[in-house]
mmCIF file of C-alpha atoms and ligand atoms in Angstrom:
data_model
loop_
_atom_site.group_PDB
_atom_site.id
_atom_site.type_symbol
_atom_site.label_atom_id
_atom_site.label_comp_id
_atom_site.label_asym_id
_atom_site.label_seq_id
_atom_site.Cartn_x
_atom_site.Cartn_y
_atom_site.Cartn_z
ATOM 1 C CA MET A 1 0.000 0.000 0.000
ATOM 2 C CA ASP A 2 0.937 3.632 -0.284
ATOM 3 C CA GLU A 3 4.186 4.463 1.554
ATOM 4 C CA VAL A 4 3.116 8.049 1.982
ATOM 5 C CA THR A 5 0.254 7.004 4.240
ATOM 6 C CA ASN A 6 2.140 4.178 6.025
ATOM 7 C CA PRO A 7 1.164 5.024 9.629
ATOM 8 C CA TYR A 8 3.815 2.993 11.500
ATOM 9 C CA MET A 9 6.840 4.631 13.074
ATOM 10 C CA PRO A 10 9.708 2.192 13.505
ATOM 11 C CA GLY A 11 12.712 4.042 14.867
ATOM 12 C CA ALA A 12 14.362 5.294 18.037
ATOM 13 C CA GLY A 13 12.276 7.964 19.715
ATOM 14 C CA MET A 14 9.781 8.153 16.832
ATOM 15 C CA ARG A 15 6.401 9.190 18.209
ATOM 16 C CA PRO A 16 3.823 6.486 17.373
ATOM 17 C CA VAL A 17 0.435 7.417 15.941
ATOM 18 C CA ALA A 18 -1.132 5.489 18.826
ATOM 19 C CA LEU A 19 0.847 5.456 22.111
ATOM 20 C CA LEU A 20 -0.685 2.578 24.009
ATOM 21 C CA GLY A 21 -0.468 1.023 27.428
ATOM 22 C CA ARG A 22 1.307 3.851 29.241
ATOM 23 C CA ASP A 23 -1.633 5.563 30.936
ATOM 24 C CA ALA A 24 -0.458 4.730 34.445
ATOM 25 C CA GLN A 25 2.866 6.515 33.949
ATOM 26 C CA GLN A 26 1.212 9.511 32.338
ATOM 27 C CA ASP A 27 -1.389 9.766 35.103
ATOM 28 C CA GLN A 28 1.281 9.550 37.747
ATOM 29 C CA TRP A 29 3.198 12.383 36.096
ATOM 30 C CA THR A 30 0.069 14.548 35.883
ATOM 31 C CA THR A 31 -0.552 14.005 39.579
ATOM 32 C CA GLN A 32 3.046 14.794 40.375
ATOM 33 C CA LEU A 33 2.956 18.102 38.477
ATOM 34 C CA ALA A 34 -0.397 19.067 40.006
ATOM 35 C CA ARG A 35 0.867 18.306 43.522
ATOM 36 C CA ALA A 36 4.041 20.302 42.942
ATOM 37 C CA GLU A 37 1.952 23.270 41.744
ATOM 38 C CA HIS A 38 0.237 23.192 45.141
ATOM 39 C CA GLY A 39 3.481 23.023 47.091
ATOM 40 C CA ARG A 40 3.070 19.319 47.860
ATOM 41 C CA PRO A 41 6.168 17.253 47.272
ATOM 42 C CA GLY A 42 5.916 13.875 45.572
ATOM 43 C CA ARG A 43 8.211 11.241 44.229
ATOM 44 C CA SER A 44 9.897 11.914 40.889
ATOM 45 C CA SER A 45 9.636 9.320 38.108
ATOM 46 C CA VAL A 46 12.103 6.688 36.949
ATOM 47 C CA LEU A 47 11.154 4.735 33.796
ATOM 48 C CA TYR A 48 13.360 1.756 33.102
ATOM 49 C CA GLY A 49 13.259 -1.041 30.574
ATOM 50 C CA LEU A 50 14.867 -2.841 27.680
ATOM 51 C CA ARG A 51 15.819 -1.266 24.360
ATOM 52 C CA GLY A 52 12.845 -0.415 22.157
ATOM 53 C CA VAL A 53 10.066 -0.655 24.770
ATOM 54 C CA GLY A 54 9.184 2.993 24.384
ATOM 55 C CA LYS A 55 10.988 4.908 27.134
ATOM 56 C CA THR A 56 12.023 7.841 24.943
ATOM 57 C CA VAL A 57 8.602 8.438 23.397
ATOM 58 C CA LEU A 58 6.967 8.218 26.828
ATOM 59 C CA LEU A 59 9.477 10.666 28.299
ATOM 60 C CA GLY A 60 8.742 12.926 25.316
ATOM 61 C CA LYS A 61 5.043 12.796 26.184
ATOM 62 C CA LEU A 62 5.776 13.740 29.795
ATOM 63 C CA HIS A 63 7.905 16.626 28.562
ATOM 64 C CA GLU A 64 5.103 17.825 26.331
ATOM 65 C CA GLU A 65 2.630 17.745 29.169
ATOM 66 C CA ALA A 66 4.882 19.823 31.421
ATOM 67 C CA GLU A 67 5.284 22.357 28.601
ATOM 68 C CA GLN A 68 1.552 22.478 27.987
ATOM 69 C CA ARG A 69 0.974 23.241 31.665
ATOM 70 C CA GLY A 70 3.288 26.226 31.274
ATOM 71 C CA TRP A 71 6.204 24.729 33.177
ATOM 72 C CA VAL A 72 9.854 25.429 32.383
ATOM 73 C CA ALA A 73 10.733 21.962 31.126
ATOM 74 C CA GLY A 74 14.123 20.798 29.872
ATOM 75 C CA PHE A 75 14.764 17.490 28.071
ATOM 76 C CA ILE A 76 18.268 16.035 27.847
ATOM 77 C CA GLU A 77 19.955 12.846 26.721
ATOM 78 C CA ALA A 78 22.900 11.633 28.791
ATOM 79 C CA GLY A 79 25.763 9.634 27.350
ATOM 80 C CA THR A 80 26.493 11.917 24.426
ATOM 81 C CA GLY A 81 29.905 12.888 25.763
ATOM 82 C CA LYS A 82 28.616 15.995 27.519
ATOM 83 C CA GLY A 83 28.465 16.457 31.281
ATOM 84 C CA LEU A 84 25.300 17.188 33.252
ATOM 85 C CA ARG A 85 26.206 20.866 33.630
ATOM 86 C CA GLU A 86 26.481 21.399 29.898
ATOM 87 C CA LEU A 87 23.335 19.396 29.168
ATOM 88 C CA VAL A 88 21.271 21.336 31.699
ATOM 89 C CA ALA A 89 22.575 24.630 30.315
ATOM 90 C CA GLU A 90 21.413 23.568 26.840
ATOM 91 C CA ALA A 91 18.075 22.161 27.977
ATOM 92 C CA PHE A 92 16.757 25.244 29.754
ATOM 93 C CA GLN A 93 17.937 27.788 27.226
ATOM 94 C CA LEU A 94 14.931 27.578 24.907
ATOM 95 C CA PRO A 95 12.208 27.364 27.577
ATOM 96 C CA LEU A 96 13.746 30.359 29.347
ATOM 97 C CA LEU A 97 13.973 32.365 26.150
ATOM 98 C CA ASN A 98 10.192 32.280 26.104
ATOM 99 C CA LEU A 99 10.181 34.059 29.474
ATOM 100 C CA ALA A 100 12.757 36.679 28.497
ATOM 101 C CA ARG A 101 10.729 39.830 27.907
ATOM 102 C CA PRO A 102 11.529 43.383 29.021
ATOM 103 C CA SER A 103 8.232 43.323 30.949
ATOM 104 C CA ALA A 104 9.252 40.168 32.895
ATOM 105 C CA SER A 105 8.905 40.282 36.688
ATOM 106 C CA GLU A 106 11.923 40.887 38.900
ATOM 107 C CA LYS A 107 11.899 37.234 39.972
ATOM 108 C CA ILE A 108 12.010 36.059 36.371
ATOM 109 C CA LYS A 109 14.826 38.472 35.599
ATOM 110 C CA ALA A 110 16.754 37.196 38.614
ATOM 111 C CA ALA A 111 16.231 33.600 37.408
ATOM 112 C CA LEU A 112 17.422 34.536 33.926
ATOM 113 C CA LYS A 113 20.498 36.192 35.385
ATOM 114 C CA THR A 114 21.261 33.081 37.423
ATOM 115 C CA PHE A 115 20.859 30.968 34.299
ATOM 116 C CA VAL A 116 23.240 33.265 32.383
ATOM 117 C CA SER A 117 25.860 32.762 35.105
ATOM 118 C CA PHE A 118 25.272 28.987 35.056
ATOM 119 C CA LYS A 119 25.618 28.964 31.284
ATOM 120 C CA ALA A 120 28.780 31.077 31.421
ATOM 121 C CA SER A 121 30.408 28.344 33.486
ATOM 122 C CA VAL A 122 30.211 25.942 30.496
ATOM 123 C CA ASP A 123 30.284 28.352 27.584
ATOM 124 C CA SER A 124 33.925 29.097 26.852
ATOM 125 C CA THR A 125 33.105 32.406 25.145
ATOM 126 C CA GLY A 126 31.038 33.444 28.185
ATOM 127 C CA THR A 127 29.162 35.995 26.105
ATOM 128 C CA TRP A 128 25.734 34.414 25.828
ATOM 129 C CA SER A 129 22.772 36.523 26.991
ATOM 130 C CA PHE A 130 18.990 36.802 26.689
ATOM 131 C CA GLY A 131 19.312 40.193 25.033
ATOM 132 C CA LEU A 132 17.919 41.818 28.176
ATOM 133 C CA ASP A 133 19.667 44.240 30.489
ATOM 134 C CA LEU A 134 19.903 42.232 33.720
ATOM 135 C CA ASP A 135 22.556 44.391 35.417
ATOM 136 C CA GLY A 136 20.172 45.811 38.001
ATOM 137 C CA SER A 137 18.520 42.448 38.739
ATOM 138 C CA ASP A 138 19.171 40.053 41.594
ATOM 139 C CA GLY A 139 20.367 36.582 40.702
ATOM 140 C CA GLY A 140 23.608 35.230 39.277
ATOM 141 C CA GLY A 141 26.247 33.281 41.159
ATOM 142 C CA ALA A 142 25.573 29.830 39.687
ATOM 143 C CA ASP A 143 29.127 29.626 38.378
ATOM 144 C CA SER A 144 31.161 28.533 41.387
ATOM 145 C CA GLY A 145 32.223 25.368 39.563
ATOM 146 C CA ALA A 146 30.714 23.086 42.220
ATOM 147 C CA LEU A 147 27.956 21.311 40.251
ATOM 148 C CA GLU A 148 25.583 20.624 43.112
ATOM 149 C CA MET A 149 25.787 24.136 44.525
ATOM 150 C CA ASP A 150 25.357 25.765 41.121
ATOM 151 C CA LEU A 151 22.435 23.556 40.120
ATOM 152 C CA LEU A 152 20.762 24.196 43.454
ATOM 153 C CA ARG A 153 21.182 27.948 42.982
ATOM 154 C CA LEU A 154 19.660 27.611 39.512
ATOM 155 C CA ILE A 155 16.715 25.470 40.611
ATOM 156 C CA LEU A 156 16.014 27.740 43.607
ATOM 157 C CA ASP A 157 15.868 30.849 41.436
ATOM 158 C CA LEU A 158 13.954 29.176 38.605
ATOM 159 C CA THR A 159 11.300 27.754 40.918
ATOM 160 C CA THR A 160 10.995 31.077 42.775
ATOM 161 C CA ALA A 161 10.174 32.655 39.399
ATOM 162 C CA THR A 162 7.805 29.978 38.081
ATOM 163 C CA ARG A 163 5.983 29.771 41.404
ATOM 164 C CA GLU A 164 4.670 33.311 40.916
ATOM 165 C CA ASP A 165 2.384 31.816 38.260
ATOM 166 C CA GLY A 166 1.726 28.537 40.064
ATOM 167 C CA LYS A 167 4.057 26.609 37.723
ATOM 168 C CA GLY A 168 7.249 24.648 38.229
ATOM 169 C CA VAL A 169 10.452 23.372 36.700
ATOM 170 C CA ALA A 170 10.830 19.901 35.205
ATOM 171 C CA LEU A 171 13.991 18.140 34.119
ATOM 172 C CA LEU A 172 13.657 15.014 31.946
ATOM 173 C CA ILE A 173 16.741 12.892 31.327
ATOM 174 C CA ASP A 174 16.869 10.095 28.765
ATOM 175 C CA GLU A 175 19.575 7.378 28.794
ATOM 176 C CA ALA A 176 20.068 8.277 32.452
ATOM 177 C CA GLN A 177 22.090 5.097 33.096
ATOM 178 C CA ASP A 178 24.913 6.959 31.336
ATOM 179 C CA LEU A 179 25.100 9.722 33.954
ATOM 180 C CA THR A 180 28.153 9.405 36.159
ATOM 181 C CA ASN A 181 27.775 8.211 39.723
ATOM 182 C CA ALA A 182 28.544 11.739 40.940
ATOM 183 C CA GLU A 183 25.940 13.254 38.608
ATOM 184 C CA MET A 184 23.313 10.807 39.843
ATOM 185 C CA ALA A 185 24.174 11.643 43.453
ATOM 186 C CA THR A 186 23.861 15.352 42.661
ATOM 187 C CA LEU A 187 20.455 14.863 41.073
ATOM 188 C CA CYS A 188 19.230 12.835 44.036
ATOM 189 C CA SER A 189 20.367 15.577 46.427
ATOM 190 C CA LEU A 190 18.568 18.212 44.383
ATOM 191 C CA VAL A 191 15.302 16.274 44.338
ATOM 192 C CA HIS A 192 15.682 15.642 48.063
ATOM 193 C CA ILE A 193 16.233 19.308 48.874
ATOM 194 C CA ALA A 194 13.401 20.375 46.558
ATOM 195 C CA ASN A 195 11.058 17.993 48.403
ATOM 196 C CA GLN A 196 12.179 19.218 51.804
ATOM 197 C CA ARG A 197 11.523 22.814 50.794
ATOM 198 C CA SER A 198 8.339 22.006 48.820
ATOM 199 C CA LEU A 199 9.840 23.510 45.653
ATOM 200 C CA PRO A 200 7.972 22.787 42.408
ATOM 201 C CA PHE A 201 10.891 20.880 40.866
ATOM 202 C CA VAL A 202 10.320 17.418 39.452
ATOM 203 C CA VAL A 203 12.556 15.038 37.575
ATOM 204 C CA ALA A 204 11.811 12.139 35.231
ATOM 205 C CA LEU A 205 14.601 9.750 34.344
ATOM 206 C CA ALA A 206 14.497 7.064 31.660
ATOM 207 C CA GLY A 207 17.067 4.346 31.105
ATOM 208 C CA LEU A 208 18.034 0.716 30.869
ATOM 209 C CA PRO A 209 17.082 -1.815 33.561
ATOM 210 C CA SER A 210 20.422 -1.113 35.262
ATOM 211 C CA LEU A 211 19.252 2.409 36.187
ATOM 212 C CA PRO A 212 17.508 1.701 39.531
ATOM 213 C CA ALA A 213 20.566 -0.103 40.901
ATOM 214 C CA ALA A 214 22.900 2.628 39.653
ATOM 215 C CA LEU A 215 20.792 5.268 41.421
ATOM 216 C CA ALA A 216 20.716 3.225 44.612
ATOM 217 C CA GLU A 217 24.484 3.000 44.482
ATOM 218 C CA ALA A 218 24.770 6.773 44.093
ATOM 219 C CA LYS A 219 22.480 7.550 47.070
ATOM 220 C CA SER A 220 21.033 5.274 49.679
ATOM 221 C CA TYR A 221 17.558 6.839 49.886
ATOM 222 C CA THR A 222 16.478 6.685 46.217
ATOM 223 C CA GLU A 223 13.465 4.440 46.844
ATOM 224 C CA ARG A 224 11.921 7.278 48.830
ATOM 225 C CA LEU A 225 12.733 9.915 46.182
ATOM 226 C CA PHE A 226 11.554 8.135 43.069
ATOM 227 C CA GLN A 227 8.622 6.140 41.855
ATOM 228 C CA PHE A 228 10.125 3.348 39.740
ATOM 229 C CA SER A 229 8.179 2.156 36.748
ATOM 230 C CA HIS A 230 9.238 -0.878 34.764
ATOM 231 C CA ILE A 231 8.344 -0.209 31.112
ATOM 232 C CA GLN A 232 7.682 -3.555 29.479
ATOM 233 C CA HIS A 233 6.253 -5.175 26.374
ATOM 234 C CA LEU A 234 2.553 -4.445 25.875
ATOM 235 C CA PRO A 235 -0.251 -6.775 26.937
ATOM 236 C CA ASP A 236 -2.124 -8.446 24.087
ATOM 237 C CA HIS A 237 -5.011 -5.992 23.672
ATOM 238 C CA ASP A 238 -2.690 -2.957 23.611
ATOM 239 C CA ALA A 239 -0.248 -4.678 21.254
ATOM 240 C CA ARG A 240 -3.126 -5.416 18.870
ATOM 241 C CA ALA A 241 -4.251 -1.797 19.027
ATOM 242 C CA VAL A 242 -0.709 -0.587 18.172
ATOM 243 C CA LEU A 243 -1.291 -2.296 14.808
ATOM 244 C CA THR A 244 -4.976 -1.735 14.189
ATOM 245 C CA GLU A 245 -5.564 1.839 15.415
ATOM 246 C CA PRO A 246 -3.158 3.661 13.079
ATOM 247 C CA ALA A 247 -4.450 1.599 10.118
ATOM 248 C CA ARG A 248 -8.064 2.358 10.984
ATOM 249 C CA LEU A 249 -7.304 6.077 10.831
ATOM 250 C CA GLU A 250 -6.312 5.421 7.196
ATOM 251 C CA SER A 251 -9.492 3.339 6.684
ATOM 252 C CA VAL A 252 -7.512 0.081 6.484
ATOM 253 C CA GLU A 253 -8.597 -2.990 8.476
ATOM 254 C CA TRP A 254 -6.353 -5.825 9.651
ATOM 255 C CA GLU A 255 -7.805 -9.345 9.589
ATOM 256 C CA SER A 256 -7.859 -10.719 13.114
ATOM 257 C CA ASP A 257 -5.468 -13.610 12.277
ATOM 258 C CA ALA A 258 -3.039 -11.180 10.711
ATOM 259 C CA VAL A 259 -2.914 -9.128 13.923
ATOM 260 C CA THR A 260 -2.483 -12.271 16.028
ATOM 261 C CA LEU A 261 0.504 -13.301 13.936
ATOM 262 C CA ALA A 262 2.283 -9.923 14.067
ATOM 263 C CA VAL A 263 1.682 -9.601 17.822
ATOM 264 C CA GLU A 264 3.063 -13.108 18.355
ATOM 265 C CA VAL A 265 6.219 -12.507 16.321
ATOM 266 C CA SER A 266 6.858 -9.168 18.038
ATOM 267 C CA ARG A 267 5.962 -10.567 21.487
ATOM 268 C CA GLY A 268 4.339 -7.245 22.194
ATOM 269 C CA TYR A 269 7.544 -5.169 21.994
ATOM 270 C CA PRO A 270 6.602 -1.708 20.720
ATOM 271 C CA TYR A 271 9.570 -1.246 18.394
ATOM 272 C CA PHE A 272 9.039 -4.643 16.778
ATOM 273 C CA LEU A 273 5.299 -3.975 16.425
ATOM 274 C CA GLN A 274 6.075 -0.759 14.548
ATOM 275 C CA GLU A 275 8.638 -2.511 12.359
ATOM 276 C CA PHE A 276 6.361 -5.446 11.492
ATOM 277 C CA GLY A 277 3.370 -3.145 11.057
ATOM 278 C CA SER A 278 5.303 -0.956 8.671
ATOM 279 C CA LYS A 279 6.666 -3.830 6.567
ATOM 280 C CA THR A 280 3.273 -5.527 6.437
ATOM 281 C CA TRP A 281 1.716 -2.284 5.225
ATOM 282 C CA SER A 282 4.404 -2.014 2.519
ATOM 283 C CA VAL A 283 3.900 -5.538 1.139
ATOM 284 C CA ALA A 284 0.077 -5.568 1.394
ATOM 285 C CA PRO A 285 -1.656 -4.908 -1.941
ATOM 286 C CA GLY A 286 -4.723 -3.655 -0.045
ATOM 287 C CA PRO A 287 -7.406 -2.695 0.565
ATOM 288 C CA GLY A 288 -7.239 -4.655 3.849
ATOM 289 C CA ILE A 289 -4.371 -6.516 5.579
ATOM 290 C CA THR A 290 -4.534 -10.314 5.363
ATOM 291 C CA GLN A 291 -2.704 -13.067 7.196
ATOM 292 C CA ARG A 292 -0.587 -13.668 4.099
ATOM 293 C CA ASP A 293 0.447 -9.988 4.113
ATOM 294 C CA ALA A 294 1.407 -10.282 7.783
ATOM 295 C CA GLU A 295 3.488 -13.410 7.104
ATOM 296 C CA LEU A 296 5.412 -11.662 4.353
ATOM 297 C CA GLY A 297 5.686 -8.416 6.291
ATOM 298 C CA CYS A 298 6.960 -10.074 9.470
ATOM 299 C CA ALA A 299 9.557 -12.102 7.540
ATOM 300 C CA GLU A 300 10.719 -8.932 5.827
ATOM 301 C CA GLY A 301 10.705 -7.054 9.151
ATOM 302 C CA LEU A 302 12.746 -9.754 10.847
ATOM 303 C CA ARG A 303 15.336 -9.610 8.035
ATOM 304 C CA GLU A 304 15.546 -5.864 8.499
ATOM 305 C CA LEU A 305 16.022 -6.218 12.273
ATOM 306 C CA ASP A 306 18.677 -8.890 11.775
ATOM 307 C CA ASN A 307 20.595 -6.682 9.374
ATOM 308 C CA GLY A 308 20.199 -3.508 11.406
ATOM 309 C CA PHE A 309 19.011 -3.466 15.015
ATOM 310 C CA PHE A 310 20.567 -6.793 16.092
ATOM 311 C CA ARG A 311 23.530 -6.831 13.691
ATOM 312 C CA ALA A 312 24.713 -3.373 14.795
ATOM 313 C CA ARG A 313 24.990 -4.662 18.359
ATOM 314 C CA TRP A 314 26.565 -7.983 17.449
ATOM 315 C CA ASP A 315 29.205 -6.210 15.346
ATOM 316 C CA ARG A 316 30.208 -4.123 18.357
ATOM 317 C CA ALA A 317 31.381 -7.245 20.238
ATOM 318 C CA THR A 318 34.870 -8.773 19.917
ATOM 319 C CA PRO A 319 35.189 -12.533 19.197
ATOM 320 C CA GLN A 320 35.641 -13.305 22.937
ATOM 321 C CA GLU A 321 32.649 -11.158 23.805
ATOM 322 C CA ARG A 322 30.572 -12.946 21.159
ATOM 323 C CA ASP A 323 31.406 -16.271 22.778
ATOM 324 C CA TYR A 324 30.141 -14.810 26.017
ATOM 325 C CA LEU A 325 26.930 -13.615 24.316
ATOM 326 C CA LYS A 326 26.386 -17.053 22.756
ATOM 327 C CA ALA A 327 26.730 -18.628 26.178
ATOM 328 C CA ILE A 328 24.011 -16.333 27.570
ATOM 329 C CA ALA A 329 21.759 -16.908 24.544
ATOM 330 C CA ILE A 330 21.382 -20.557 25.581
ATOM 331 C CA ASP A 331 19.114 -19.317 28.386
ATOM 332 C CA GLY A 332 17.079 -17.099 26.050
ATOM 333 C CA ASP A 333 15.922 -13.619 27.011
ATOM 334 C CA ALA A 334 15.635 -14.523 30.687
ATOM 335 C CA GLY A 335 19.387 -14.078 31.205
ATOM 336 C CA SER A 336 21.924 -16.308 32.876
ATOM 337 C CA ASN A 337 23.749 -16.946 36.074
ATOM 338 C CA SER A 338 27.287 -15.530 35.542
ATOM 339 C CA ARG A 339 28.844 -18.696 36.936
ATOM 340 C CA ALA A 340 26.875 -20.863 34.503
ATOM 341 C CA VAL A 341 28.201 -18.722 31.648
ATOM 342 C CA ALA A 342 31.769 -19.215 32.883
ATOM 343 C CA ASP A 343 31.199 -22.976 33.171
ATOM 344 C CA ARG A 344 29.823 -23.150 29.645
ATOM 345 C CA LEU A 345 32.926 -21.407 28.354
ATOM 346 C CA GLY A 346 35.198 -23.622 30.459
ATOM 347 C CA LYS A 347 36.674 -20.537 32.157
ATOM 348 C CA SER A 348 36.942 -19.155 35.657
ATOM 349 C CA MET A 349 34.835 -16.175 36.747
ATOM 350 C CA SER A 350 37.898 -13.914 36.720
ATOM 351 C CA GLN A 351 38.854 -15.033 33.193
ATOM 352 C CA ILE A 352 35.523 -13.876 31.831
ATOM 353 C CA SER A 353 35.180 -10.727 33.920
ATOM 354 C CA VAL A 354 36.738 -8.484 31.244
ATOM 355 C CA ALA A 355 34.328 -9.665 28.522
ATOM 356 C CA ARG A 356 31.450 -9.225 30.970
ATOM 357 C CA SER A 357 32.333 -5.674 31.952
ATOM 358 C CA ASN A 358 33.095 -4.660 28.349
ATOM 359 C CA LEU A 359 29.694 -5.918 27.240
ATOM 360 C CA ILE A 360 28.030 -4.003 30.060
ATOM 361 C CA ALA A 361 29.967 -0.860 29.103
ATOM 362 C CA LYS A 362 28.877 -1.322 25.471
ATOM 363 C CA GLY A 363 25.265 -1.509 26.644
ATOM 364 C CA LEU A 364 24.693 -5.023 25.256
ATOM 365 C CA ILE A 365 24.063 -6.754 28.561
ATOM 366 C CA TYR A 366 23.257 -5.664 32.103
ATOM 367 C CA ALA A 367 23.174 -7.232 35.524
ATOM 368 C CA PRO A 368 19.487 -7.628 36.523
ATOM 369 C CA GLU A 369 20.665 -8.728 39.953
ATOM 370 C CA HIS A 370 23.896 -9.712 41.614
ATOM 371 C CA GLY A 371 25.485 -12.683 39.854
ATOM 372 C CA ARG A 372 23.238 -12.564 36.783
ATOM 373 C CA VAL A 373 23.524 -11.147 33.280
ATOM 374 C CA ALA A 374 20.884 -10.534 30.597
ATOM 375 C CA PHE A 375 20.546 -8.864 27.208
ATOM 376 C CA THR A 376 19.437 -5.219 27.061
ATOM 377 C CA VAL A 377 17.713 -5.949 23.732
ATOM 378 C CA PRO A 378 14.606 -8.151 23.580
ATOM 379 C CA GLN A 379 14.925 -11.255 21.371
ATOM 380 C CA MET A 380 18.719 -10.934 21.089
ATOM 381 C CA ALA A 381 18.968 -14.583 22.109
ATOM 382 C CA ASP A 382 16.824 -15.611 19.127
ATOM 383 C CA PHE A 383 18.953 -13.511 16.798
ATOM 384 C CA ILE A 384 22.095 -15.243 18.050
ATOM 385 C CA SER A 385 20.579 -18.674 17.546
ATOM 386 C CA ARG A 386 19.490 -17.688 14.026
ATOM 387 C CA GLN A 387 23.105 -16.769 13.231
ATOM 388 C CA HIS A 388 24.440 -20.083 14.420
ATOM 389 C CA ALA A 389 21.646 -22.417 13.452
HETATM 390 N N1 ATP B 1 3.419 2.694 23.914
HETATM 391 C C1 ATP B 1 3.703 2.563 22.625
HETATM 392 N N2 ATP B 1 2.742 2.239 21.716
HETATM 393 C C2 ATP B 1 3.065 2.119 20.410
HETATM 394 N N3 ATP B 1 4.300 2.263 19.910
HETATM 395 C C3 ATP B 1 5.294 2.573 20.744
HETATM 396 C C4 ATP B 1 5.042 2.732 22.140
HETATM 397 N N4 ATP B 1 6.194 3.020 22.748
HETATM 398 C C5 ATP B 1 7.136 3.043 21.778
HETATM 399 N N5 ATP B 1 6.612 2.791 20.578
HETATM 400 C C6 ATP B 1 7.399 2.671 19.317
HETATM 401 O O1 ATP B 1 8.501 1.835 19.628
HETATM 402 C C7 ATP B 1 9.713 2.320 19.071
HETATM 403 C C8 ATP B 1 10.758 2.511 20.141
HETATM 404 O O2 ATP B 1 10.399 3.568 21.022
HETATM 405 P P1 ATP B 1 11.510 4.325 21.878
HETATM 406 O O3 ATP B 1 12.599 4.831 21.006
HETATM 407 O O4 ATP B 1 10.803 5.285 22.737
HETATM 408 O O5 ATP B 1 12.066 3.130 22.773
HETATM 409 P P2 ATP B 1 13.207 3.184 23.884
HETATM 410 O O6 ATP B 1 12.731 2.367 25.022
HETATM 411 O O7 ATP B 1 13.560 4.603 24.155
HETATM 412 O O8 ATP B 1 14.400 2.437 23.169
HETATM 413 P P3 ATP B 1 15.979 2.616 23.428
HETATM 414 O O9 ATP B 1 16.287 1.965 24.738
HETATM 415 O O10 ATP B 1 16.619 1.909 22.281
HETATM 416 O O11 ATP B 1 16.280 4.089 23.422
HETATM 417 C C9 ATP B 1 9.335 3.550 18.265
HETATM 418 O O12 ATP B 1 9.201 3.142 16.941
HETATM 419 C C10 ATP B 1 8.003 3.985 18.859
HETATM 420 O O13 ATP B 1 7.191 4.598 17.878
HETATM 421 MG MG1 MG B 2 15.296 5.622 23.958
#
């Protein structure tokens, strides 16, 4: 059928036409923002899950909601080689530009001046400004070089300004597992202080399943600061709707058996559903989508995943690391006991520790609990068995 109207969105962070099965997280966020607007502290959000389950698009939705409520909301992605200070300076620049008017209140001007000082501490030219004369305003001083102190100064002044209008400040961080331990500790302290002082400052973090443990390692009280939400594959009725709803908007109907097949092959993983939906749409002659179309589309989609999504990760591993991955794949997606992996390879735990930590650093595996390892990508085990069948 027509590629121009293909309604599926396979790709990292690509907003789906129908975002399904994430109402609980969105409702929790709405409550959190509303509470903060009334000076009532709540727990910030942590969304964690495997690759392709939909963390980025959900975080994007949360960001959009904060913006729509008139909050100052910054969205950043960790792990891009930039530190938290630089990322925060970039994230708040645009939202604050919207507040930068000559008629702005003194509190807003003070917050802008503090932001300019914060920004100057990362901007080597040090000449960036909002185009406003802030000389006579309060504020500034967020450039001591001590990250926690400077961020606290910034958040204090920003929330003082937004509170005039009953709004707050939100910081959303994607790929948060890539923050350093010190950056995580700083963030935890900030959320903690904001809660103690009832400041309207809320944080949402998204990352791999290793994120909750990494946060707990950075600060001991994270379970009281954050509400942890495990983002998983979709239950059957939502997975079916991921396929049928976007098609229906284009007046195209899926046969029930066709949906069942695509949901089964994707096992309800959002990224795979989008990929299989898209390929099925492409191969289907129309007007509706039949089981035969779904068979062809899923086979085509799987080839595409093998050559792209899975292959890209496999190619990142060295031969020794691939042996390690093959040994985990025997247990499927559930993951393995590290000792069992060593036994399978005929090695001691210390002999395989380098491969293990390299694979964790490359983001291919993670430790779901002490002494265990698992793939960060759903169905990686199947891919590996397909390669060596
Ligand atoms: N709830 C959902 N309903 C329908 N489609 C979704 C949903 N969540 C995500 N998707 C689709 O799944 C794909 C992956 O989404 P996204 O990039 O947000 O995943 P992710 O968890 O951030 O992955 P990664 O860990 O690789 O960054 C996209 O194509 C997106 O359109
Ligand atoms: Mg993502």
